Coordinates of C-alpha atoms in Angstrom, one line a residue:
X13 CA 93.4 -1.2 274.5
X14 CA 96.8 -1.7 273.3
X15 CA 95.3 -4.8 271.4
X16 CA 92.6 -2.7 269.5
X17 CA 95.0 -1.1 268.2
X18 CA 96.5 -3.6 266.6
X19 CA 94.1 -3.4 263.2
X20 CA 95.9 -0.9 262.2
X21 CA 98.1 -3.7 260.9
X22 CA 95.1 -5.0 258.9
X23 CA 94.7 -1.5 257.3
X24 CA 98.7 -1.7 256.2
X25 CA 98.0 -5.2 255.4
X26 CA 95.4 -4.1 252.6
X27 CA 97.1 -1.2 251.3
X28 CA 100.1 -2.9 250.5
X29 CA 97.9 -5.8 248.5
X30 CA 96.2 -3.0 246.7
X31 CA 100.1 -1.5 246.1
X32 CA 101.6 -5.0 245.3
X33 CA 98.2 -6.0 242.8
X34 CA 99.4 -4.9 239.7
X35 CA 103.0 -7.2 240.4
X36 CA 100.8 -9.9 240.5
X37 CA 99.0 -9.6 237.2
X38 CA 102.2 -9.3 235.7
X39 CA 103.1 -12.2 237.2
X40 CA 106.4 -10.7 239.3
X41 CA 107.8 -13.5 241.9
X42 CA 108.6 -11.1 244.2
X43 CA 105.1 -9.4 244.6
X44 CA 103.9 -13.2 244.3
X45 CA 106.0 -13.6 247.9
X46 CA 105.3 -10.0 249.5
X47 CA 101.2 -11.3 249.3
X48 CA 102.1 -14.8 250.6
X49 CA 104.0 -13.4 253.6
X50 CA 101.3 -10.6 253.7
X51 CA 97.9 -13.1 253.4
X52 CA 99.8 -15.8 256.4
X53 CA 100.8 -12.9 258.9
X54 CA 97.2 -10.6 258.4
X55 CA 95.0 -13.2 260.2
X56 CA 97.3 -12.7 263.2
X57 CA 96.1 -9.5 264.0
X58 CA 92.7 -9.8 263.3
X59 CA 92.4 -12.7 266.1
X60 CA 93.7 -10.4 268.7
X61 CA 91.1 -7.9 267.3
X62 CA 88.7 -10.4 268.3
X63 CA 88.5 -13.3 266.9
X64 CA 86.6 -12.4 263.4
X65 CA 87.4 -15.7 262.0
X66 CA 86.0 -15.3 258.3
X67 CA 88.0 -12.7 258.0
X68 CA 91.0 -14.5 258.5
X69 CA 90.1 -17.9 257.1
X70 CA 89.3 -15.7 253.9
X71 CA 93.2 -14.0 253.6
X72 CA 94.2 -17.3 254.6
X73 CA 92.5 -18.8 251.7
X74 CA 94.3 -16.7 249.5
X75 CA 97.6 -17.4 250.6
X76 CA 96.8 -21.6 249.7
X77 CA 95.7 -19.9 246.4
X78 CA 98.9 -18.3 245.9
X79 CA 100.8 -21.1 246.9
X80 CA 99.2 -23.9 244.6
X81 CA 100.0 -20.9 241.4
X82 CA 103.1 -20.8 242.7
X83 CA 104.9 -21.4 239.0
X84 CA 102.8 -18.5 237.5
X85 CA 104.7 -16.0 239.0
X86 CA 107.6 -16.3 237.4
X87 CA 108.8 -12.9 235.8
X88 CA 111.8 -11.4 238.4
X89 CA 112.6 -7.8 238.8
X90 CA 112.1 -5.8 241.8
X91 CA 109.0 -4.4 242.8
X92 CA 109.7 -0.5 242.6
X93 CA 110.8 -1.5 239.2
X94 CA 107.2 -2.3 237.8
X95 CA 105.3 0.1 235.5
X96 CA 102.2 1.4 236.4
X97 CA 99.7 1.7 234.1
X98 CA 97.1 4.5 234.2
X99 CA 94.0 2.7 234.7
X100 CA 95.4 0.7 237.6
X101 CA 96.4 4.2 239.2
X102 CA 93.2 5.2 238.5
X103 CA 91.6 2.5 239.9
X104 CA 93.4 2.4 243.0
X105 CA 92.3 5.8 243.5
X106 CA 89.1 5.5 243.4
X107 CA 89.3 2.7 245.9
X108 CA 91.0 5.0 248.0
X109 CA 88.6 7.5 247.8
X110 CA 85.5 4.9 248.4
X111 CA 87.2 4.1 251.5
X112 CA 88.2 7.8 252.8
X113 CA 84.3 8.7 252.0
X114 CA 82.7 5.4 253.5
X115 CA 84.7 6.3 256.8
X116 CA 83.2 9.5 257.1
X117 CA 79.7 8.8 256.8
X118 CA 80.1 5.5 258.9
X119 CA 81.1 7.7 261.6
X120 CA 79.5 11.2 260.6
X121 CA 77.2 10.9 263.8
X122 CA 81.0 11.5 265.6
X123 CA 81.2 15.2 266.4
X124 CA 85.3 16.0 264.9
X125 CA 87.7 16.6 267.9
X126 CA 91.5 16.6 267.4
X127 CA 91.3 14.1 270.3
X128 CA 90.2 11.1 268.2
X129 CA 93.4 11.2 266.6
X130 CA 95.1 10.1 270.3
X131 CA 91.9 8.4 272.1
X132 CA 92.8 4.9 273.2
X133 CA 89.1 3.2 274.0
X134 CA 87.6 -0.2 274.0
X135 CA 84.5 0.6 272.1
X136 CA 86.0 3.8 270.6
X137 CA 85.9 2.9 267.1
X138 CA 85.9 6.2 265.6
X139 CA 89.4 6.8 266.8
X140 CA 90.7 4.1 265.4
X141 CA 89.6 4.4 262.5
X142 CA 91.1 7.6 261.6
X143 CA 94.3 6.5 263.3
X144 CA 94.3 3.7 260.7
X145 CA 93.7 6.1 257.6
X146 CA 96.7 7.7 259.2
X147 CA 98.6 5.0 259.0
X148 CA 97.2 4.1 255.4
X149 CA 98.0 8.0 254.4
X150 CA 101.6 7.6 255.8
X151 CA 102.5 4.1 254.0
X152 CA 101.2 5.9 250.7
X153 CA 103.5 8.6 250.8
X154 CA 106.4 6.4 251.8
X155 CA 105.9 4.0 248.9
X156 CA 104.8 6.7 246.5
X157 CA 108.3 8.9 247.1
X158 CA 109.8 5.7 247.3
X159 CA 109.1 5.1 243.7
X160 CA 109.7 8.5 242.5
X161 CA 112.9 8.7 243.9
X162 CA 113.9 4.9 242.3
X163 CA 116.2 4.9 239.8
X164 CA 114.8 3.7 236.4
X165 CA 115.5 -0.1 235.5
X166 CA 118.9 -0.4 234.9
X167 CA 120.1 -1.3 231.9
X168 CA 120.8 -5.3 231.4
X169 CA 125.1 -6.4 231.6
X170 CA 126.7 -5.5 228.5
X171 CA 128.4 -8.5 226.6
X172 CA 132.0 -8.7 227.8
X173 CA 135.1 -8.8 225.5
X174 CA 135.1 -12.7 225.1
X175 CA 131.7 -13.0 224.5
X176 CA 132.5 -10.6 221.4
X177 CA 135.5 -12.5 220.6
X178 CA 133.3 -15.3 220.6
X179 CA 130.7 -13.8 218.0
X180 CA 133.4 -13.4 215.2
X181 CA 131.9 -16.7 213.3
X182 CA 129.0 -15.7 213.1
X183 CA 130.1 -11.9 211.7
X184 CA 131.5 -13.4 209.3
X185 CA 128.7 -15.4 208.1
X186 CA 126.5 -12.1 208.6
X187 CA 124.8 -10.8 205.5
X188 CA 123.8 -7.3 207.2
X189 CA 126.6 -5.0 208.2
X190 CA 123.9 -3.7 210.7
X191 CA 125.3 -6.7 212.8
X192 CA 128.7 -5.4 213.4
X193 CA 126.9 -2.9 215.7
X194 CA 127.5 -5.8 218.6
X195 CA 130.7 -4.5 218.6
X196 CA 129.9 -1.4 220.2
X197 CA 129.8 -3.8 223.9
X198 CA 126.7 -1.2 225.1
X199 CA 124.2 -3.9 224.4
X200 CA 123.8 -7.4 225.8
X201 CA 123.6 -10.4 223.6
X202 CA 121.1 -13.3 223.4
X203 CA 122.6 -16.3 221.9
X204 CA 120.8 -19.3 220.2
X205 CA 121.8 -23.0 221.8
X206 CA 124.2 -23.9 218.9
X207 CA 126.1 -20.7 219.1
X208 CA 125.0 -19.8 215.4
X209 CA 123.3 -17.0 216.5
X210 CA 122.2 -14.0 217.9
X211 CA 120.3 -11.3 218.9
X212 CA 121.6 -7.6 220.8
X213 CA 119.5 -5.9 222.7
X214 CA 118.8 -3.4 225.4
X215 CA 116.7 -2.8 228.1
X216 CA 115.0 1.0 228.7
X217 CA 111.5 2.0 230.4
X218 CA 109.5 -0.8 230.2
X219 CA 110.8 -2.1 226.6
X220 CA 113.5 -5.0 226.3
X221 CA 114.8 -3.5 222.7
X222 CA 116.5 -6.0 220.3
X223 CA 118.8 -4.0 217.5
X224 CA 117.7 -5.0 214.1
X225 CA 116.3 -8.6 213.3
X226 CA 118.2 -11.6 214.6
X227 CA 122.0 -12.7 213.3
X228 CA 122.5 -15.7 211.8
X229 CA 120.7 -18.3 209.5
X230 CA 116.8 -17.9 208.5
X231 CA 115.7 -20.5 211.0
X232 CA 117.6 -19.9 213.7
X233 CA 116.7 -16.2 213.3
X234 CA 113.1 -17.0 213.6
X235 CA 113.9 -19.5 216.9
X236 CA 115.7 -16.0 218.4
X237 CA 112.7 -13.7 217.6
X238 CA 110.8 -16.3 219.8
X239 CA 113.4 -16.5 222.8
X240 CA 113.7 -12.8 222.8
X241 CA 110.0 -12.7 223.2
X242 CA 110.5 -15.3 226.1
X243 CA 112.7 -12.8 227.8
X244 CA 111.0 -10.1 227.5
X245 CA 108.0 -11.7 229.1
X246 CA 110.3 -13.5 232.5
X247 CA 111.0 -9.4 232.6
X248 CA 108.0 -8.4 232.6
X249 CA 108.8 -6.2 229.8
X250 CA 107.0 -5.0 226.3
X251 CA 109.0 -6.3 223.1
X252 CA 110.3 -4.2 220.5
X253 CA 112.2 -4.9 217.5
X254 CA 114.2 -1.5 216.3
X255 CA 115.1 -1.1 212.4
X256 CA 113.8 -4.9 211.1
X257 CA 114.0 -5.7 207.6
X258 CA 110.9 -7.5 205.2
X259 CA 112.4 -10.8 206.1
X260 CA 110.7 -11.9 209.3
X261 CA 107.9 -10.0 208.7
X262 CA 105.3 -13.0 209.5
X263 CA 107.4 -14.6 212.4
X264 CA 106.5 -10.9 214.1
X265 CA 103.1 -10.7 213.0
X266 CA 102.9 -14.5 215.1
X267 CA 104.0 -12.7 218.1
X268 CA 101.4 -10.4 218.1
X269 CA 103.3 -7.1 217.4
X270 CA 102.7 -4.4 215.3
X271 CA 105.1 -3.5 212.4
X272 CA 105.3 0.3 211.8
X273 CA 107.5 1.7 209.3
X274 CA 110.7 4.0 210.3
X275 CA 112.4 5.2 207.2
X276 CA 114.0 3.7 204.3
X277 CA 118.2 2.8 204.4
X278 CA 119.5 3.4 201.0
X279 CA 121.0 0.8 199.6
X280 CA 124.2 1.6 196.7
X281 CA 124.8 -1.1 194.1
X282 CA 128.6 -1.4 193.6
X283 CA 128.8 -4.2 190.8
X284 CA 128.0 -1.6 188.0
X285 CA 128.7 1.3 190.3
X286 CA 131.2 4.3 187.8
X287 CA 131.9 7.5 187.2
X288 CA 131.0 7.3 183.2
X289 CA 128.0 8.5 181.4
X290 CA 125.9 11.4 181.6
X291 CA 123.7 10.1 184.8
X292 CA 127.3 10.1 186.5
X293 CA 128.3 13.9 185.8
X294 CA 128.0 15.4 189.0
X295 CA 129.4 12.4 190.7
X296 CA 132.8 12.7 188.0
X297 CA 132.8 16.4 188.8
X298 CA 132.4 16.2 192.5
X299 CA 135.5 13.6 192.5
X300 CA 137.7 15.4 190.1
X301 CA 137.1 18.5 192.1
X302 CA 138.6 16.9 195.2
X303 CA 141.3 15.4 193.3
X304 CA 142.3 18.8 192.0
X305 CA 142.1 20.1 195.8
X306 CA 144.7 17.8 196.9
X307 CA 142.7 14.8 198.1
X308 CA 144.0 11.6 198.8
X309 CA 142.2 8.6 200.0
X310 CA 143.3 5.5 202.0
X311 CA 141.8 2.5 204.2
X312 CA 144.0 2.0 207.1
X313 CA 144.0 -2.0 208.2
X314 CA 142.8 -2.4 211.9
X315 CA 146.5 -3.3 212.9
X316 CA 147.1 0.2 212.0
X317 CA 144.7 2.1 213.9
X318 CA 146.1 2.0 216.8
X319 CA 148.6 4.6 216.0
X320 CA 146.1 7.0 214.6
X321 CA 143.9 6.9 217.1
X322 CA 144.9 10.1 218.7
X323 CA 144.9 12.3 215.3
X324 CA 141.2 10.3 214.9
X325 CA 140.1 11.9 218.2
X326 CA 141.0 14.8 217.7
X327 CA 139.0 15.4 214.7
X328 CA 135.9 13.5 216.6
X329 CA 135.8 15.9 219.4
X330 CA 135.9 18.4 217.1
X331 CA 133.3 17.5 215.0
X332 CA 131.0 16.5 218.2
X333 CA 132.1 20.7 219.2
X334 CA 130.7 21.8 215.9
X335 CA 127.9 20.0 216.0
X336 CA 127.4 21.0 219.7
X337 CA 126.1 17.5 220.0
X338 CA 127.3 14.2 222.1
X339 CA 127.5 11.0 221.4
X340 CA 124.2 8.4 220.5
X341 CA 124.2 5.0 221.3
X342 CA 122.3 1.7 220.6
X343 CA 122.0 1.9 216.9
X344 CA 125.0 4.2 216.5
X345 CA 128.4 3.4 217.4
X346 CA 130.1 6.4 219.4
X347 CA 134.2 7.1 219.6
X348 CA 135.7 4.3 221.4
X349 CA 139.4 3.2 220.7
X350 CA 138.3 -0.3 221.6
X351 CA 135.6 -0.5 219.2
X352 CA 137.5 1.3 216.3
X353 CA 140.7 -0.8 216.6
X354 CA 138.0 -4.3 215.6
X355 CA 137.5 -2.5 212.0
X356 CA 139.5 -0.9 209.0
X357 CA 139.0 2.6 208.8
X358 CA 139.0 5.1 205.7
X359 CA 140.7 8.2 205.7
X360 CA 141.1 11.2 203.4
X361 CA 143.8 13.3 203.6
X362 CA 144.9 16.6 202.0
X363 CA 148.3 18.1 202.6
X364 CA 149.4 15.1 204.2
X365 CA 147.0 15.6 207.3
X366 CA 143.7 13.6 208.0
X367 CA 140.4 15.6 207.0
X368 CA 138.0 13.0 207.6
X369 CA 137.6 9.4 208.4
X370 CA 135.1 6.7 208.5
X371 CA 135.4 3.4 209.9
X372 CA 134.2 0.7 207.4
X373 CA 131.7 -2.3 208.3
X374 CA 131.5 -5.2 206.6
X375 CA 129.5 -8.4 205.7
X376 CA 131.5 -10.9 203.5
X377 CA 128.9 -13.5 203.4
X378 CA 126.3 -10.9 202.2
X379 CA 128.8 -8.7 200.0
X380 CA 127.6 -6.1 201.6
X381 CA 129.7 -2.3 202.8
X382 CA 128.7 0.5 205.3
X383 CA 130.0 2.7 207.0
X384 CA 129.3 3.9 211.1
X385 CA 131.6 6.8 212.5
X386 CA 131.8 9.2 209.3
X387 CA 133.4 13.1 210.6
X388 CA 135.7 15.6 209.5
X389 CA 138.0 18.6 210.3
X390 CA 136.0 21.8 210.3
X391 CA 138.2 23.4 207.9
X392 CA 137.8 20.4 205.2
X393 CA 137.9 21.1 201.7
X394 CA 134.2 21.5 200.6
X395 CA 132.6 18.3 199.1
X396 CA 135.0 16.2 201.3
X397 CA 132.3 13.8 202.1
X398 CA 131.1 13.3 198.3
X399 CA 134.9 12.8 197.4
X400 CA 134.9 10.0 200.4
X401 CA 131.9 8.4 199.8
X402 CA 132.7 8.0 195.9
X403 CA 136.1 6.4 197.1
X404 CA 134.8 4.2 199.2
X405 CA 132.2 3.0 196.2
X406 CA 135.3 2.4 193.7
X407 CA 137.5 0.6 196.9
X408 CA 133.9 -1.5 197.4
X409 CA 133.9 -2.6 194.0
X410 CA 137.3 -3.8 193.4
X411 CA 137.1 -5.7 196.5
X412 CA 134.3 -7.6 196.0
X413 CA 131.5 -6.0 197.4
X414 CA 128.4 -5.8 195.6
X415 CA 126.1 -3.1 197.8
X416 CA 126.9 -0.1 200.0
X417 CA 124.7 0.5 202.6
X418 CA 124.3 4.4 203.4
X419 CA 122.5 4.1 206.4
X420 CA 118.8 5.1 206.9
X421 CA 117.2 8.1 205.8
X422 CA 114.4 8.5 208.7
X423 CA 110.7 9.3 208.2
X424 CA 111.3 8.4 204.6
X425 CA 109.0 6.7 202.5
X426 CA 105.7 6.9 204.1
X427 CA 102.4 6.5 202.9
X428 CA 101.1 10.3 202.0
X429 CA 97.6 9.5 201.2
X430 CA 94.7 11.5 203.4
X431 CA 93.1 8.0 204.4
X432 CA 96.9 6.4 205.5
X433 CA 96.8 5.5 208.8
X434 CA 97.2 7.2 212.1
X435 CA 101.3 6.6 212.3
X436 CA 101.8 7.7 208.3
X437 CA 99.8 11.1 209.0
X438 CA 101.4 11.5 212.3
X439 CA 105.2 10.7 211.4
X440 CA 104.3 12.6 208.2
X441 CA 103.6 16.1 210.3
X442 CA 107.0 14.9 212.7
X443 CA 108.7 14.8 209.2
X444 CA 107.3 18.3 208.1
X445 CA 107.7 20.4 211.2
X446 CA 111.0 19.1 212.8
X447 CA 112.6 19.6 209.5
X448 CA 114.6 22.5 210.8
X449 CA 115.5 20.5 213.9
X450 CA 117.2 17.6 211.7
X451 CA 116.9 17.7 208.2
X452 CA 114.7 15.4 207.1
X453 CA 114.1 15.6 203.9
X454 CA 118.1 17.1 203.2
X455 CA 119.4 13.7 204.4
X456 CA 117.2 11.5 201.9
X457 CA 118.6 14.8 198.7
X458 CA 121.9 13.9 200.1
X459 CA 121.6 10.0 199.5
X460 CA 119.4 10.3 196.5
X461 CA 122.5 11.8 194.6
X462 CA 124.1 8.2 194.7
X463 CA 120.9 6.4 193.3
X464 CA 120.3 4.2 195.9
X465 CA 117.5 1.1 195.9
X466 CA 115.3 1.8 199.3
X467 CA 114.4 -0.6 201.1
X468 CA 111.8 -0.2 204.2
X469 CA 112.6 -0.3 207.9
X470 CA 110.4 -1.3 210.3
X471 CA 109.4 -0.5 214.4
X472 CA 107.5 -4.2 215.3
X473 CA 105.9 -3.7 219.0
X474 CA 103.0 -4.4 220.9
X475 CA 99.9 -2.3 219.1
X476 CA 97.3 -0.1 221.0
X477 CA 99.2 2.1 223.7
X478 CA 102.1 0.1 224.1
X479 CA 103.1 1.4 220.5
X480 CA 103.4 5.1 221.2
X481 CA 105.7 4.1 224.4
X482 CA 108.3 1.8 222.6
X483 CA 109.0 4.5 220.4
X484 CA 109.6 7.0 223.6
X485 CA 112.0 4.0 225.1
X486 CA 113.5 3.3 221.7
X487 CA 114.4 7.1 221.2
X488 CA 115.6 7.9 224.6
X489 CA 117.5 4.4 224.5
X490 CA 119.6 5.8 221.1
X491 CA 119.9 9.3 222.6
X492 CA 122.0 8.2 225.4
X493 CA 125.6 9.1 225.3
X494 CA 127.6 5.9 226.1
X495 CA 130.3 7.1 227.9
X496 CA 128.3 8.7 230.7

């Protein structure tokens, strides 16, 4: 009897192939050696059930199968770490329920007694049967609390201090001050062969997010895009590119994804950038009001930000209190000594005390000034952030710098005609309603005041319904605080 009961195994057998299916058509290694071991032990069983030798020639046939596709299963991860999609949960339900049903009218002619559930007989297949859906009903739970009680993928190693160190050639030859965003050491970094460049990126959900487009010279940019696509797939994970640029607009369109736009990052042109004329006024009068209030403005050199980093903290926390906000990551920089101390920082001052500051990024090679961190006292002189960013213009100019970048203004720019398509009309009512939540259209007014050029930013992902969840991980991904 004992031995009858064996093919219960077989039941477990099947439902963990069922479990372990959609591992394989992602191509995971490890669900690739779960179903070898699984499809070379199974036949065992069903011998000692009685010899049903089709049945076991047939899983061992799948297990040669496996073996001789061996180097198609290459993606690694663990397997509580793969995504389900909802057509394969769907599926496997139904399966599921095919089985539960064909059970009970195979055996309706069985008259129900709680004693089947414990009968050990030769011929008493009925009992075994529902001791084996049992057993399937039991391994389903396990796995399925399993999973829900899995921690999400973790996120990949952040670069270390050298590695940083190591990326300061290629900064310098930078012509986006977006790229000094490696600095924050919350993303990991994928470097090209040569060491001429790179790309930073993040893992969240089932996205492997790369910040902006690739560092470094055109072609090796376009050789990254590729390798980053490479890596995403060994992961088994959907691509995304956050905030891109018009530049490698085709080489994304090759990959197969999807370019949707974000917003528009206002861009300031310094060269002919004063406070003369009549299109100027407001600017004139917005500086000579802060000069008559007792501002002063400085940029401290990164040797001397050490010693200010306490006053500087002070103010953050206190603007993160007003706010009643935390810290963002990812494509934000968040309040870290070590990060600040790589970078000058501006400071305005009144009464011989620091009202704001605003540490300063910068792309020689591209001529190009921004700005990250940017907060302030909550008792600052009013039109302290006009006076700072007009300073920071003038300091632009005379030292060479021919744009300023103010950052992007989100939801911007979109297409408003009734026929757009399906993400303008969508981002479009996102833009409208959540206006009291952040201020969309008050963040473009505030920007427009410095008559900036626009220029688009971009979302490039996987279309169809891969689309909608990039954006979720992408979000989520910024709206972590780093220091937690």
């Amino acid at each position: 009897p004992s031995r009858c009961e064996v093919s219960r195994i077989g039941s477990l057998a099947g439902v963990a192939l069922l479990l372990i299916g959609q591992g394989l058509q992602r191509r995971s290694h490890a669900a690739w050696m779960l179903a070898l071991g699984i499809c070379v032990i199974a036949p065992l069983p069903i011998w000692l059930r009685g010899g049903q030798v089709l049945i076991a020639l047939s899983a061992l046939l799948v297990a040669m199968a496996l073996w001789a596709s061996r180097r198609e299963f290459y993606r690694q991860g663990a397997l509580l770490d793969e995504a389900w999609s909802w057509p394969w949960i769907r599926n496997l339900g139904l399966v599921l329920v095919a089985v539960i049903w064909l059970l009970f009218f195979v055996y309706s002619h069985v008259e129900y007694q709680n004693e089947l559930w414990w009968q050990f007989a030769l011929q008493g297949n009925a009992p075994r049967a529902l001791r084996a859906l049992l057993v399937v009903a039991i391994a389903l739970t396990i796995f399925g609390l399993a999973r829900l009680l899995h921690s999400t993928r973790s996120p990949l190693p952040p670069a270390d201090m050298p590695t940083l160190d190591a990326l300061a050639p290629i900064l310098l030859a930078a012509e986006d001050t977006q790229a000094c965003l490696v600095l924050t050491a919350d993303k990991a970094v994928l470097r090209d062969a040569d060491q001429r460049g790179f790309v930073m990126m993040q893992r969240y959900g089932g996205s492997l997010i790369a910040m902006g487009d690739p560092v470094g010279p055109p072609d090796v940019a376009r050789g990254l895009i590729w390798r980053f696509r490479e890596e995403a797939d060994r992961l088994g994970l959907r691509p995304v590119f956050y905030q891109v640029g018009e530049a490698y607009w085709q080489t994304y369109l090759d990959l197969g994804l999807t370019l949707v736009k974000l917003g528009e990052e206002a861009m300031v042109p310094l060269q002919d950038f004063g406070l003369e004329g009549r299109e100027r006024a407001d600017l004139r009068q917005a500086w000579n009001r802060g000069k008559r209030g007792g501002l002063s403005f400085r940029v401290a050199a990164p040797a001397e930000v050490p010693a200010l980093l306490p006053a500087l903290a002070a103010i953050s926390q206190q603007w993160l209190d007003d706010k009643a906000g935390d810290e963002k990551g990812f494509s934000l920089g968040s309040f870290d000594p070590d990060y600040l101390v790589r970078f000058p920082v501006a400071l305005v001052e009144a009464d011989g005390r620091i009202v704001a500051f605003a540490n300063l990024w910068q792309a020689p090679a591209g001529h190009e000034l921004s700005v990250d961190l940017m907060r302030h006292v909550d008792d600052a002189p009013k039109g302290t952030m006009d006076f700072l960013f007009i300073e920071l213009f003038l300091w632009g100019r005379a030292n060479g710098f021919h744009r300023f970048s103010l950052g992007m203004a989100p939801l911007s720019g979109l297409a408003q005609h009734r026929l757009a398509g399906r993400w303008n009309r969508f981002a479009n009512i996102v833009a409208r309603h959540g206006e009291r939540f952040y201020g969309f259209s008050g963040l473009r007014r505030f920007k427009s005041k410095f008559a900036p050029q626009w220029r688009a930013r971009y979302l490039a992902a996987p279309g169809g319904v891969h689309l909608p969840a990039a954006l979720l991980d992408a979000t989520r991904l910024i709206s972590l605080d780093p220091r937690r």
